[in-house]
Coordinates of N, CA and C in Angstrom, one line a residue:
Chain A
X17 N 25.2 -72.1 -53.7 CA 24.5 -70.9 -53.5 C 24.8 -69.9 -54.7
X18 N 24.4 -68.3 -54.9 CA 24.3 -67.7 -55.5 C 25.7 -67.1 -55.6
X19 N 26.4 -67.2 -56.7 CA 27.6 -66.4 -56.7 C 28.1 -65.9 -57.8
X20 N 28.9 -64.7 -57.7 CA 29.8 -64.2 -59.1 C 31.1 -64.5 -59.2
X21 N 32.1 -65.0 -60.6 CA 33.1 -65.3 -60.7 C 34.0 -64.1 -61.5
X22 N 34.5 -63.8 -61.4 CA 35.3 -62.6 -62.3 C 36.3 -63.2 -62.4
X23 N 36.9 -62.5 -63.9 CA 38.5 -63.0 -64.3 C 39.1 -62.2 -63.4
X24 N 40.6 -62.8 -62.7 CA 41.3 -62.5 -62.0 C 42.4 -61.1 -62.9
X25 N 42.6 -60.3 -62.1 CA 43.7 -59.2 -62.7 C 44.8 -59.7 -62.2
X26 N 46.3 -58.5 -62.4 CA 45.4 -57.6 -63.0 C 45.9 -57.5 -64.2
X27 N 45.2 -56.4 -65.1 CA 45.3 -56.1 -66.6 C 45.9 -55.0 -66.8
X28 N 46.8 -55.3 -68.1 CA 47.1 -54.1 -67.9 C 47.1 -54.2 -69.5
X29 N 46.8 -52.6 -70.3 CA 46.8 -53.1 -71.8 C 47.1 -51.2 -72.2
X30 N 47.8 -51.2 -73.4 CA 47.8 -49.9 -74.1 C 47.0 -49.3 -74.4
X31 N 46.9 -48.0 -74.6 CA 45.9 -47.1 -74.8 C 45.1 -47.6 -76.0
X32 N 44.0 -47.4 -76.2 CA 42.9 -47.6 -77.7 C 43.0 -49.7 -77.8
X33 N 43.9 -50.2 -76.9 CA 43.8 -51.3 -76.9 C 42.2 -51.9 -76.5
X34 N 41.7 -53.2 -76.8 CA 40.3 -54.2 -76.5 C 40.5 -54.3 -75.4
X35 N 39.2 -54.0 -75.1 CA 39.0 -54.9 -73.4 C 38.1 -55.6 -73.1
X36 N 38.3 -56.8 -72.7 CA 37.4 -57.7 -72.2 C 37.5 -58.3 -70.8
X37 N 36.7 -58.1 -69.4 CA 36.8 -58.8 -68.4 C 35.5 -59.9 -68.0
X38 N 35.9 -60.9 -68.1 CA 35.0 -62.0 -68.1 C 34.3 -62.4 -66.6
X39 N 33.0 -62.0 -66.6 CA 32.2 -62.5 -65.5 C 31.0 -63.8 -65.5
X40 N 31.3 -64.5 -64.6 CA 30.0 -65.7 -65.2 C 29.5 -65.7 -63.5
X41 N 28.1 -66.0 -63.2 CA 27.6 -66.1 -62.4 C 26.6 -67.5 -62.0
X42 N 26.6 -67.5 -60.5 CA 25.5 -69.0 -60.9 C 24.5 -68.6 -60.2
X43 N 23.4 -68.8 -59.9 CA 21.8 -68.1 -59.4 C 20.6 -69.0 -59.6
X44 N 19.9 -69.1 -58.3 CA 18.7 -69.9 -58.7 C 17.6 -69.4 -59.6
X45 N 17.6 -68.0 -59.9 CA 16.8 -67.5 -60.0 C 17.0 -66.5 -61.4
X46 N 16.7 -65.2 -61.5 CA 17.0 -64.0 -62.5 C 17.3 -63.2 -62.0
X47 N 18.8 -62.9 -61.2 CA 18.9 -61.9 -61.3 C 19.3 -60.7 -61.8
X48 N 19.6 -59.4 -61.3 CA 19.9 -58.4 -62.2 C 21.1 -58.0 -61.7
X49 N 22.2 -57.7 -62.9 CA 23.3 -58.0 -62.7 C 24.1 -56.8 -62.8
X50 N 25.1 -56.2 -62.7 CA 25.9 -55.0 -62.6 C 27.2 -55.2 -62.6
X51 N 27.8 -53.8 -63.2 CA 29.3 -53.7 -63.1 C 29.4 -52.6 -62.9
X52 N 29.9 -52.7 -61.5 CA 30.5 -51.0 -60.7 C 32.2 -50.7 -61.1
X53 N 32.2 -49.8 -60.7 CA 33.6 -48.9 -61.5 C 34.4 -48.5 -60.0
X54 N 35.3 -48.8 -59.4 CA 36.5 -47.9 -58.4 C 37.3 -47.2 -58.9
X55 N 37.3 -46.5 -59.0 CA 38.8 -45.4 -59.1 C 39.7 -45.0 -57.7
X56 N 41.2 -44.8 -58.4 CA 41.3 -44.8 -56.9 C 41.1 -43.7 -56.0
X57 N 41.1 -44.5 -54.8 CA 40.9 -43.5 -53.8 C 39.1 -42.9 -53.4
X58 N 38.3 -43.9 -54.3 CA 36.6 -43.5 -54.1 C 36.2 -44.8 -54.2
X59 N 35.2 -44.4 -53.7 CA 33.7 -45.4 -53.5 C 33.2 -46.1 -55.2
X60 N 32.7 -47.2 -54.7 CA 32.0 -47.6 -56.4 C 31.1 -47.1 -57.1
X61 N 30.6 -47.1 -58.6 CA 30.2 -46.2 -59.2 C 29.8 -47.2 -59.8
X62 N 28.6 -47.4 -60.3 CA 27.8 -48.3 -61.1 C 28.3 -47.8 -62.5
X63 N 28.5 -48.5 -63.1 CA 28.7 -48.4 -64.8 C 28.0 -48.7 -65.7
X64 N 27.0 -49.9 -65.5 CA 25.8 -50.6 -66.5 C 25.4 -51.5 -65.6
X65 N 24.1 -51.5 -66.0 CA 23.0 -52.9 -65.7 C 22.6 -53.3 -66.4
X66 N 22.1 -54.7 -66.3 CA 21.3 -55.6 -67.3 C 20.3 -55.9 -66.3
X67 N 18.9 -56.1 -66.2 CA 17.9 -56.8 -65.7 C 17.2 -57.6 -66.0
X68 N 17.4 -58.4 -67.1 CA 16.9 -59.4 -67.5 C 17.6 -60.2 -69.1
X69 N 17.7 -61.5 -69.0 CA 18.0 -62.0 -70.5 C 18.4 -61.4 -71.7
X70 N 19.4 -60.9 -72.0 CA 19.9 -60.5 -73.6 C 19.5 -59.1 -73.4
X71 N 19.4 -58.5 -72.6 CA 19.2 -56.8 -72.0 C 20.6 -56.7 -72.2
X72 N 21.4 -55.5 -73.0 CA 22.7 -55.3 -73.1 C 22.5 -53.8 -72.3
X73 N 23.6 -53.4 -71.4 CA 24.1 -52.6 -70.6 C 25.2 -51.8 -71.3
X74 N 25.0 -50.3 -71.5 CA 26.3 -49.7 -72.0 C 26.3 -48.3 -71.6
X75 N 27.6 -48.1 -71.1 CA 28.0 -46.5 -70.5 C 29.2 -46.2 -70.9
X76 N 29.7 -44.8 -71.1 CA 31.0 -44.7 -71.4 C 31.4 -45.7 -72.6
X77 N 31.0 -46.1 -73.2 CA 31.8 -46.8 -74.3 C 32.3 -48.3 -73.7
X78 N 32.1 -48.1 -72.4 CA 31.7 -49.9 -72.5 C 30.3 -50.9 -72.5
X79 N 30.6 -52.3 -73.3 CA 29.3 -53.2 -72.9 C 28.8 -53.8 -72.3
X80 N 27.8 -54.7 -71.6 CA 27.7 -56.0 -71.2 C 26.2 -56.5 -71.8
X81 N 26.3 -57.9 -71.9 CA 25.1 -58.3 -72.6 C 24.8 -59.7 -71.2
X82 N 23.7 -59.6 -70.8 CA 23.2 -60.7 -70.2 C 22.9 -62.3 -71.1
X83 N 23.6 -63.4 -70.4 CA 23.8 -64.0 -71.4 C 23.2 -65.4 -70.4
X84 N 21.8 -65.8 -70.5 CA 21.6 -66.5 -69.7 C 21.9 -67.7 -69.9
X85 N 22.4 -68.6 -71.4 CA 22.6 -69.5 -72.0 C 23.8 -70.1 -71.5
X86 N 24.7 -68.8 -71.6 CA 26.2 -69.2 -70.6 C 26.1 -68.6 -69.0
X87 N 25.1 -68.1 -68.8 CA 25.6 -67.4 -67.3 C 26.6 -66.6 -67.1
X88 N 26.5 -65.6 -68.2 CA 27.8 -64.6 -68.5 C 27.2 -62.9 -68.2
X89 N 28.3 -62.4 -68.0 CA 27.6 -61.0 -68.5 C 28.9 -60.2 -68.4
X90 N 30.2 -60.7 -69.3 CA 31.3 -60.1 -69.7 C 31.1 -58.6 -69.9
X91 N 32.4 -57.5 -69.8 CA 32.3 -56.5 -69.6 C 33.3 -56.2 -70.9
X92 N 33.2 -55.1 -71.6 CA 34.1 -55.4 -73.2 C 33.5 -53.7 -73.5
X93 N 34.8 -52.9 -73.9 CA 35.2 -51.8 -74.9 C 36.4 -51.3 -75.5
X94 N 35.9 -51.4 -76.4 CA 36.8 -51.3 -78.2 C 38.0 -50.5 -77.8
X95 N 38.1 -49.5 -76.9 CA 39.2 -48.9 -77.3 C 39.5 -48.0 -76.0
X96 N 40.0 -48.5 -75.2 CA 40.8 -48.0 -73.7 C 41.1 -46.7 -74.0
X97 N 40.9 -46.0 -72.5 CA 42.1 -44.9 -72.5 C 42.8 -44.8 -71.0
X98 N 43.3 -44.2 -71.2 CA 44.4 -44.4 -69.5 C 43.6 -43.8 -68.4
X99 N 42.3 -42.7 -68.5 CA 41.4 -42.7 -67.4 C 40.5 -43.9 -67.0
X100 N 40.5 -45.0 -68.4 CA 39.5 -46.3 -67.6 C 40.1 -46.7 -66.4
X101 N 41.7 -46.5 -65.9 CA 42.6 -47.7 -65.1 C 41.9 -47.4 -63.8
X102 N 41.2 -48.2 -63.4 CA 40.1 -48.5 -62.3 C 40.3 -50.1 -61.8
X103 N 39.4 -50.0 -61.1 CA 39.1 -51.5 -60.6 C 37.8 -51.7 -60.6
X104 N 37.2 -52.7 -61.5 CA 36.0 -53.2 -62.1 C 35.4 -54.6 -61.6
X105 N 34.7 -53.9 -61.2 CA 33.3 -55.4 -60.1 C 32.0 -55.7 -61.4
X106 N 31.9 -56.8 -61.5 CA 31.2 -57.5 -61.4 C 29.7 -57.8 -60.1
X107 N 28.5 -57.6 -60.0 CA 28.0 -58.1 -59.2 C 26.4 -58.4 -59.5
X108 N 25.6 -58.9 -58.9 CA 24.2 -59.5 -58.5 C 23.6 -59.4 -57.6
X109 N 22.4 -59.5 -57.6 CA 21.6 -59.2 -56.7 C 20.7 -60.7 -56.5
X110 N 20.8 -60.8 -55.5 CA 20.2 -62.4 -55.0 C 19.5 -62.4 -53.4
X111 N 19.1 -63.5 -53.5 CA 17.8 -63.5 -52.5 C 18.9 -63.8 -51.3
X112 N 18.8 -63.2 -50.3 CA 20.0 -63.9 -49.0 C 18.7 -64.5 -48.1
X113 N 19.1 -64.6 -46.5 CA 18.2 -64.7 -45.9 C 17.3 -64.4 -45.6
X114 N 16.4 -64.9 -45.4 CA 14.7 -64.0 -44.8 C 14.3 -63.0 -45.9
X115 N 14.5 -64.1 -47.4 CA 14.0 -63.1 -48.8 C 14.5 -61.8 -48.7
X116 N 15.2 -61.6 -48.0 CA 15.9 -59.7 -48.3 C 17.2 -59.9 -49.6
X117 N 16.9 -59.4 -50.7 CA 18.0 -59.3 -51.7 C 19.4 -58.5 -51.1
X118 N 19.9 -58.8 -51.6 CA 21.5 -58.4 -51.2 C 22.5 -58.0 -52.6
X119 N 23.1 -57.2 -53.4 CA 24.1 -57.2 -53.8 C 25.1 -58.0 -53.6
X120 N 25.5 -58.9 -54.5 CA 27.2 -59.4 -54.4 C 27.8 -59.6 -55.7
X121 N 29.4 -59.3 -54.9 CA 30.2 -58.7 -55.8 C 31.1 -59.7 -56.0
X122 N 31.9 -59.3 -57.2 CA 32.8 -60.3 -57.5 C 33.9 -60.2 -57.2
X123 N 35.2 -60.6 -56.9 CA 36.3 -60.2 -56.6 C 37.3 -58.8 -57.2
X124 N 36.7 -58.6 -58.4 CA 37.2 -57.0 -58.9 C 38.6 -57.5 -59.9
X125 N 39.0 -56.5 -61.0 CA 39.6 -56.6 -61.4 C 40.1 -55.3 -61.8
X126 N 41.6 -55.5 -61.5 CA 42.5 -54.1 -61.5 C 42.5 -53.7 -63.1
X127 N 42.2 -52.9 -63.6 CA 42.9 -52.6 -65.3 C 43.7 -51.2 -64.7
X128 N 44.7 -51.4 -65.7 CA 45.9 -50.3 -66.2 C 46.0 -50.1 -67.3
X129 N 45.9 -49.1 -67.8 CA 45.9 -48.7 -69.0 C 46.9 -47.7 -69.5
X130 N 48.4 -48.4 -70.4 CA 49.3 -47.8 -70.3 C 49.3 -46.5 -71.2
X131 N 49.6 -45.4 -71.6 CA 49.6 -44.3 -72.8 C 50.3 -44.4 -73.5
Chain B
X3 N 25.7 -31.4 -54.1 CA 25.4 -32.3 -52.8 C 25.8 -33.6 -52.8
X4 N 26.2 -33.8 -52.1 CA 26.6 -34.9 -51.9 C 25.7 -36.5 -51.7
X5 N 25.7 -37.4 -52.9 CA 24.0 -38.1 -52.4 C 24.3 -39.3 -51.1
X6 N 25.5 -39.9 -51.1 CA 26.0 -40.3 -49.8 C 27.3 -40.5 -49.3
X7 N 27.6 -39.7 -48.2 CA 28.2 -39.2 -47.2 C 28.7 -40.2 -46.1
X8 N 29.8 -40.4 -46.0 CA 30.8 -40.8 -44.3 C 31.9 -40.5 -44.1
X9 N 31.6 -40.3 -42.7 CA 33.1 -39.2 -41.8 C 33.2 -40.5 -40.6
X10 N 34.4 -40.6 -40.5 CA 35.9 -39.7 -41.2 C 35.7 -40.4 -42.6
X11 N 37.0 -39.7 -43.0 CA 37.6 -40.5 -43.9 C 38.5 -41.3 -43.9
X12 N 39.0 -40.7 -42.8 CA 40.4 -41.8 -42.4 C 40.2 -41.9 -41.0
X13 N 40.8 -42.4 -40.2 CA 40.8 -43.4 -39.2 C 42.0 -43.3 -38.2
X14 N 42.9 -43.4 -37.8 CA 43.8 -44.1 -37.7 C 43.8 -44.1 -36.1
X15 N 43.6 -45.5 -35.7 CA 43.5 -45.7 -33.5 C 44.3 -47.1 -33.6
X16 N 44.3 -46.8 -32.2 CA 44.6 -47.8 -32.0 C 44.1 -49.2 -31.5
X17 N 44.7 -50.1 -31.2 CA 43.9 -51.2 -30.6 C 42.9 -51.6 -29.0
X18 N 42.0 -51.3 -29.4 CA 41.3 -51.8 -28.2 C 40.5 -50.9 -28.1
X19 N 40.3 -49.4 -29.0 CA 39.8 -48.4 -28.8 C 38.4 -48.4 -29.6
X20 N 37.3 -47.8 -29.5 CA 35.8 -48.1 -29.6 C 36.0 -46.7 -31.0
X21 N 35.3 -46.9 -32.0 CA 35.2 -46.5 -33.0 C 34.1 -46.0 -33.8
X22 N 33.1 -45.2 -34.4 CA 32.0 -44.8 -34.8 C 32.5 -44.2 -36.2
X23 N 31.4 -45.1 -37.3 CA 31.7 -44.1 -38.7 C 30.7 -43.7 -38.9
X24 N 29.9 -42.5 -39.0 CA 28.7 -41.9 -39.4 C 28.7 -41.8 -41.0
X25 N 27.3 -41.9 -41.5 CA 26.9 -42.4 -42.5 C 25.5 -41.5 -42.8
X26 N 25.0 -40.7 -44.0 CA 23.9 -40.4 -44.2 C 23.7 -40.0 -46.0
X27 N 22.5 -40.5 -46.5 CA 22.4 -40.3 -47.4 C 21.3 -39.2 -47.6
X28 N 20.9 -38.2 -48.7 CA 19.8 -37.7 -49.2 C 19.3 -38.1 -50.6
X29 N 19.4 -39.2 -50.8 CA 18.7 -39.9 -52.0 C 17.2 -40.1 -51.8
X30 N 16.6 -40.1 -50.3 CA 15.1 -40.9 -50.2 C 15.7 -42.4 -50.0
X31 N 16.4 -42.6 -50.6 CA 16.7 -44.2 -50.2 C 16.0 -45.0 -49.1
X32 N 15.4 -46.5 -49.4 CA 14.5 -46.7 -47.9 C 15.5 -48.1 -47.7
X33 N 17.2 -48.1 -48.5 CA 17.9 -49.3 -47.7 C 19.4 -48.8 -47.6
X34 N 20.0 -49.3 -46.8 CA 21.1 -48.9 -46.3 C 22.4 -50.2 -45.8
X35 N 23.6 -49.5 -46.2 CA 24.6 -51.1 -46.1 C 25.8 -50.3 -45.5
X36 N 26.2 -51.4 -45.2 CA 28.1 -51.1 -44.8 C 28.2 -52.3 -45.6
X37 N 29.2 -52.4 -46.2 CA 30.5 -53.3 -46.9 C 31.8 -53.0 -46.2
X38 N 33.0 -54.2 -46.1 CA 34.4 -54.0 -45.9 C 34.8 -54.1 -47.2
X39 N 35.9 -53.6 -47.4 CA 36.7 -53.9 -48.5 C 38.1 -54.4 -48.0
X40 N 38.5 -55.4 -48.2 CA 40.0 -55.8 -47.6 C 40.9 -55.0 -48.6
X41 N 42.2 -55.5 -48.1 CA 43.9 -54.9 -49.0 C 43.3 -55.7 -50.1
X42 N 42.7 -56.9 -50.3 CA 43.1 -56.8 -52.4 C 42.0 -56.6 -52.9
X43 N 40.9 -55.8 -52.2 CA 39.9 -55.0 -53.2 C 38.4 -55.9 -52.8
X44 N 38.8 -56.9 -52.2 CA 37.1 -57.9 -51.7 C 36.3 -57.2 -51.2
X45 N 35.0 -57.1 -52.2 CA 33.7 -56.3 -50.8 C 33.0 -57.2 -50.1
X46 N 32.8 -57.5 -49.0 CA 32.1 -57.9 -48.0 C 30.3 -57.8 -47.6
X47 N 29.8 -57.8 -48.1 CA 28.6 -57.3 -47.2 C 28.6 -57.6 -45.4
X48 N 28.3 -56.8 -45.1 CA 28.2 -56.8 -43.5 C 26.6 -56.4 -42.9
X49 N 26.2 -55.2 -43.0 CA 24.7 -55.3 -42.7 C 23.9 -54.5 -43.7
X50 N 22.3 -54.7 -43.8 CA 21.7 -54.0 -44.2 C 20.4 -53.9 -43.4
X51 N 20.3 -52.3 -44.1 CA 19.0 -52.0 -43.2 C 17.8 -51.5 -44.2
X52 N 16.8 -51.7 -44.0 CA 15.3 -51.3 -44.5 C 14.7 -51.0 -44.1
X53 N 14.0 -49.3 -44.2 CA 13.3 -48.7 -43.6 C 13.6 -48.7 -41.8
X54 N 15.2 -48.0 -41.5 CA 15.8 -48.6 -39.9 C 16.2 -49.9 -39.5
X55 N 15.3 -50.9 -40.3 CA 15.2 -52.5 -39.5 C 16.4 -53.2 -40.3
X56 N 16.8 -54.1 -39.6 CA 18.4 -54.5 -39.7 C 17.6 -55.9 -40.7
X57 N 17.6 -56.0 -41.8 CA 17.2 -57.4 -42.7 C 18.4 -58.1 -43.1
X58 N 19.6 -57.3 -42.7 CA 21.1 -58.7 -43.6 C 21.9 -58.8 -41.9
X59 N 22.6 -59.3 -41.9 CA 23.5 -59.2 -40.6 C 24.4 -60.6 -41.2
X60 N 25.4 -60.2 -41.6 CA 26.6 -61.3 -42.0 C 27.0 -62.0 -41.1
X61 N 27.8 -62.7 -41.3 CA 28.9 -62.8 -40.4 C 29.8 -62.2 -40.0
X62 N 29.8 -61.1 -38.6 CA 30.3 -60.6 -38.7 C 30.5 -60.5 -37.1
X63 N 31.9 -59.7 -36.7 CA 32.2 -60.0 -34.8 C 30.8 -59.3 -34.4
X64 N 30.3 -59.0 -32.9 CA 29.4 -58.9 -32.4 C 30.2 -57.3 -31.8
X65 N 31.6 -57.5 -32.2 CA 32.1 -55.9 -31.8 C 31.4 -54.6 -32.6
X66 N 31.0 -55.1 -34.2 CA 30.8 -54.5 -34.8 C 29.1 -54.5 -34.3
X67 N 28.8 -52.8 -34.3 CA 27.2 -53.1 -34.3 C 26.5 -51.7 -35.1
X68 N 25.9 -52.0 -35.9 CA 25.0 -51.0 -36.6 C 24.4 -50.1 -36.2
X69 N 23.3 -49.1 -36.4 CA 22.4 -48.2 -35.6 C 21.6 -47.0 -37.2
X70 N 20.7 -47.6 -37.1 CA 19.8 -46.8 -38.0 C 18.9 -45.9 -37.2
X71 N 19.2 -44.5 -36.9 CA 18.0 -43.6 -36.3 C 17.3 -43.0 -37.2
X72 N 17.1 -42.8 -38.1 CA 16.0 -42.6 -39.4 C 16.8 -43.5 -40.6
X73 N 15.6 -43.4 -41.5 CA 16.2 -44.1 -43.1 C 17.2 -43.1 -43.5
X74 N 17.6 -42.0 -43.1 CA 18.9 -41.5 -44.4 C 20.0 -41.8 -43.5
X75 N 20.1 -42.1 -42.3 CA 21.2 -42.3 -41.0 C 22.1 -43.9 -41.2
X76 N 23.0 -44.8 -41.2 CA 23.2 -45.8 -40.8 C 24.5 -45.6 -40.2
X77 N 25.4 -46.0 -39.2 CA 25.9 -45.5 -38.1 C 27.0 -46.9 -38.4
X78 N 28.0 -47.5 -38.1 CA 28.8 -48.2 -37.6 C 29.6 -47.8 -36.7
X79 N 28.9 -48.9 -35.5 CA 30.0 -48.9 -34.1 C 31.0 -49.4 -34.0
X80 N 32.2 -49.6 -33.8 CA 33.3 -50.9 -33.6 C 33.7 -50.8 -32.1
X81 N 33.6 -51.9 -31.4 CA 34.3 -52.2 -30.0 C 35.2 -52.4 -29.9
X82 N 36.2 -52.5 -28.8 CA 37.6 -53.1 -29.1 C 38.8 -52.9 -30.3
X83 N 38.4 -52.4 -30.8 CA 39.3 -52.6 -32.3 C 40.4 -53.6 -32.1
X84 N 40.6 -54.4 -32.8 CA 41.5 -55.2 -33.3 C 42.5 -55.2 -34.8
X85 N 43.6 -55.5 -34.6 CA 44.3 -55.4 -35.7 C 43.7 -55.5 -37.5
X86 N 43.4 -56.9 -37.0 CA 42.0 -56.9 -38.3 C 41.3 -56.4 -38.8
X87 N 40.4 -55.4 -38.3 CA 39.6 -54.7 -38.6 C 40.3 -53.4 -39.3
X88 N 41.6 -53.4 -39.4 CA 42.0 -52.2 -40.6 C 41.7 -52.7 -42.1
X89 N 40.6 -51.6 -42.7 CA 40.0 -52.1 -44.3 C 39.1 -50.8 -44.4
X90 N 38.9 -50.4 -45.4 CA 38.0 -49.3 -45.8 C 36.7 -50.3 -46.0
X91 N 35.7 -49.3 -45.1 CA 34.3 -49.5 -45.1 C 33.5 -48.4 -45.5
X92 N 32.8 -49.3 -46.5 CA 31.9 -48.5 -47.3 C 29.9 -48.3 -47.3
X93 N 29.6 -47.4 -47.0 CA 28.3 -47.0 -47.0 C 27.8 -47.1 -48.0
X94 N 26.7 -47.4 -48.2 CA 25.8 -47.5 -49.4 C 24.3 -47.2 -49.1
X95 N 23.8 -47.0 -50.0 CA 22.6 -46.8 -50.4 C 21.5 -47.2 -51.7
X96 N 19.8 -47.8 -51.3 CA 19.5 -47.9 -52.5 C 18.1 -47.9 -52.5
X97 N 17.3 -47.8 -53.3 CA 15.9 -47.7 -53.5 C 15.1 -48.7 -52.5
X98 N 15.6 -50.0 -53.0 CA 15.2 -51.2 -52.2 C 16.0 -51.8 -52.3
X99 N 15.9 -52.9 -51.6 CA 17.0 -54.2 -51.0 C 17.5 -55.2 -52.3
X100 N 18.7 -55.1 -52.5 CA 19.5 -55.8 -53.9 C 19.2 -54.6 -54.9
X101 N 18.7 -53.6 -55.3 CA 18.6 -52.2 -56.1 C 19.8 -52.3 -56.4
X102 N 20.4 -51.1 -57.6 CA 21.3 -50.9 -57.7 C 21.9 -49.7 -56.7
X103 N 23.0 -49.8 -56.3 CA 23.7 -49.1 -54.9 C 24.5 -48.4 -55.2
X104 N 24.6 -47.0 -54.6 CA 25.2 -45.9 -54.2 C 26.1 -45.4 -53.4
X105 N 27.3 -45.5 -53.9 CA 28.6 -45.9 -52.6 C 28.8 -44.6 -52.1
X106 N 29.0 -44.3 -50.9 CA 29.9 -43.4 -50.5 C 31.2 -43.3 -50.6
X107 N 32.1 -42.4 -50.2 CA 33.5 -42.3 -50.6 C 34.2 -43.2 -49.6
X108 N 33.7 -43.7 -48.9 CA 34.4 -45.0 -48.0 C 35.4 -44.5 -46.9
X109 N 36.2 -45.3 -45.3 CA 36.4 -44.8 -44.0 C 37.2 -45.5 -44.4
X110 N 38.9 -45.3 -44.4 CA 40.0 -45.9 -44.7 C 40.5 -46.5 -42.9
X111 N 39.8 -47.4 -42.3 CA 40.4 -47.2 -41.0 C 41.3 -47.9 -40.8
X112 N 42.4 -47.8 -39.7 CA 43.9 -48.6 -39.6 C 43.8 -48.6 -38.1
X113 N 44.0 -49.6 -37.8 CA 44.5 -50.0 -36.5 C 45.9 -50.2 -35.9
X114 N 46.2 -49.5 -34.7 CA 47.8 -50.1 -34.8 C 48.2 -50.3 -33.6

């Protein structure tokens, strides 16, 4: 069935340090894909979407590129700051039962971002 | 304004005791969700609703029961509470069904 995989946290990296969290997904179909943002103590907050093939997603200074060749859509920016330290989902939108699409998420990944 | 809203925020009953999280959005939104989120951050889908009508229903206890009285309303009942069921549950909201979604600030509830 339809599912998303995220790199496992958590992460933790220095300030202005790279970031890359790796999402691959598997789908019968096209879906359109997202990475929501937690902070603590709140609800999720969408960060970027891609809706189709090689559609790149970018907010805040981070990327993702839809990558249907690998079934990727990695989440990556140049240079952290210690407000990114969130918990970062990965998710899709897929057909569930009785054709009603549904969101799902990937298991999330803690980042910390030290000063 | 707030685009979606649920009370409480926190929770805290005990076991066996019957429980309600009210839920409302002002987006226009014509779909509506609860998610769980366990202790290590997993979201759950649990139900969704469209235009009121229940279109997802997970797996999920039969304690738990939904209630959409208009499209900006979605309501979560819990019966019995059980130890288990301590996890923040989260309301959402979205244009249409798989759309991109609109979390509320989420019901930290604890059972004890």
């Amino acid at each position: 069935g339809d599912s998303v995989t995220q790199m496992e946290g958590p992460v933790t990296l220095s300030e202005e340090a790279f970031l890359t969290i790796n999402c691959t997904y598997t789908a019968t179909g096209y879906p359109s894909l997202f990475w929501y943002v937690q902070y603590p103590g709140e609800g999720l907050q969408l960060l970027l979407k891609a809706t189709k093939a090689d559609d790149k997603g970018s907010n805040k200074g981070f990327e993702a590129t839809y990558r249907k060749e690998t079934t990727s859509f990695h989440l990556e920016k140049g240079s952290v700051q210690v407000s990114d330290s969130a918990v970062y989902f990965c998710a899709l939108n897929l057909i569930s039962s009785g054709s009603a699409r549904q969101l799902t998420f990937g298991s999330g990944t803690q980042l910390t971002v030290l000063p | 304004d707030t685009a979606v809203s649920q009370t409480p925020k926190y929770l805290v009953t005990q076991m066996g005791n019957d429980k309600s999280i009210k839920c409302e959005q002002n987006l226009g939104h014509d779909t509506m969700y609860w998610y769980k989120q366990d202790s290590k951050k997993f979201l759950k889908i649990m139900f969704s609703y469209n235009n009121k009508e229940l279109i997802i229903n997970e797996t999920v206890p039969n304690r738990f029961s939904p209630k959409s009285p208009d499209k900006a309303h979605l309501n979560l009942h819990i019966n019995s509470l059980e130890l288990g069921d301590s996890a923040v549950y989260f309301c959402a909201s979205s244009q249409s069904a798989g759309a991109e979604a609109f979390f509320g600030q989420g019901t930290r509830l604890t059972v004890v």
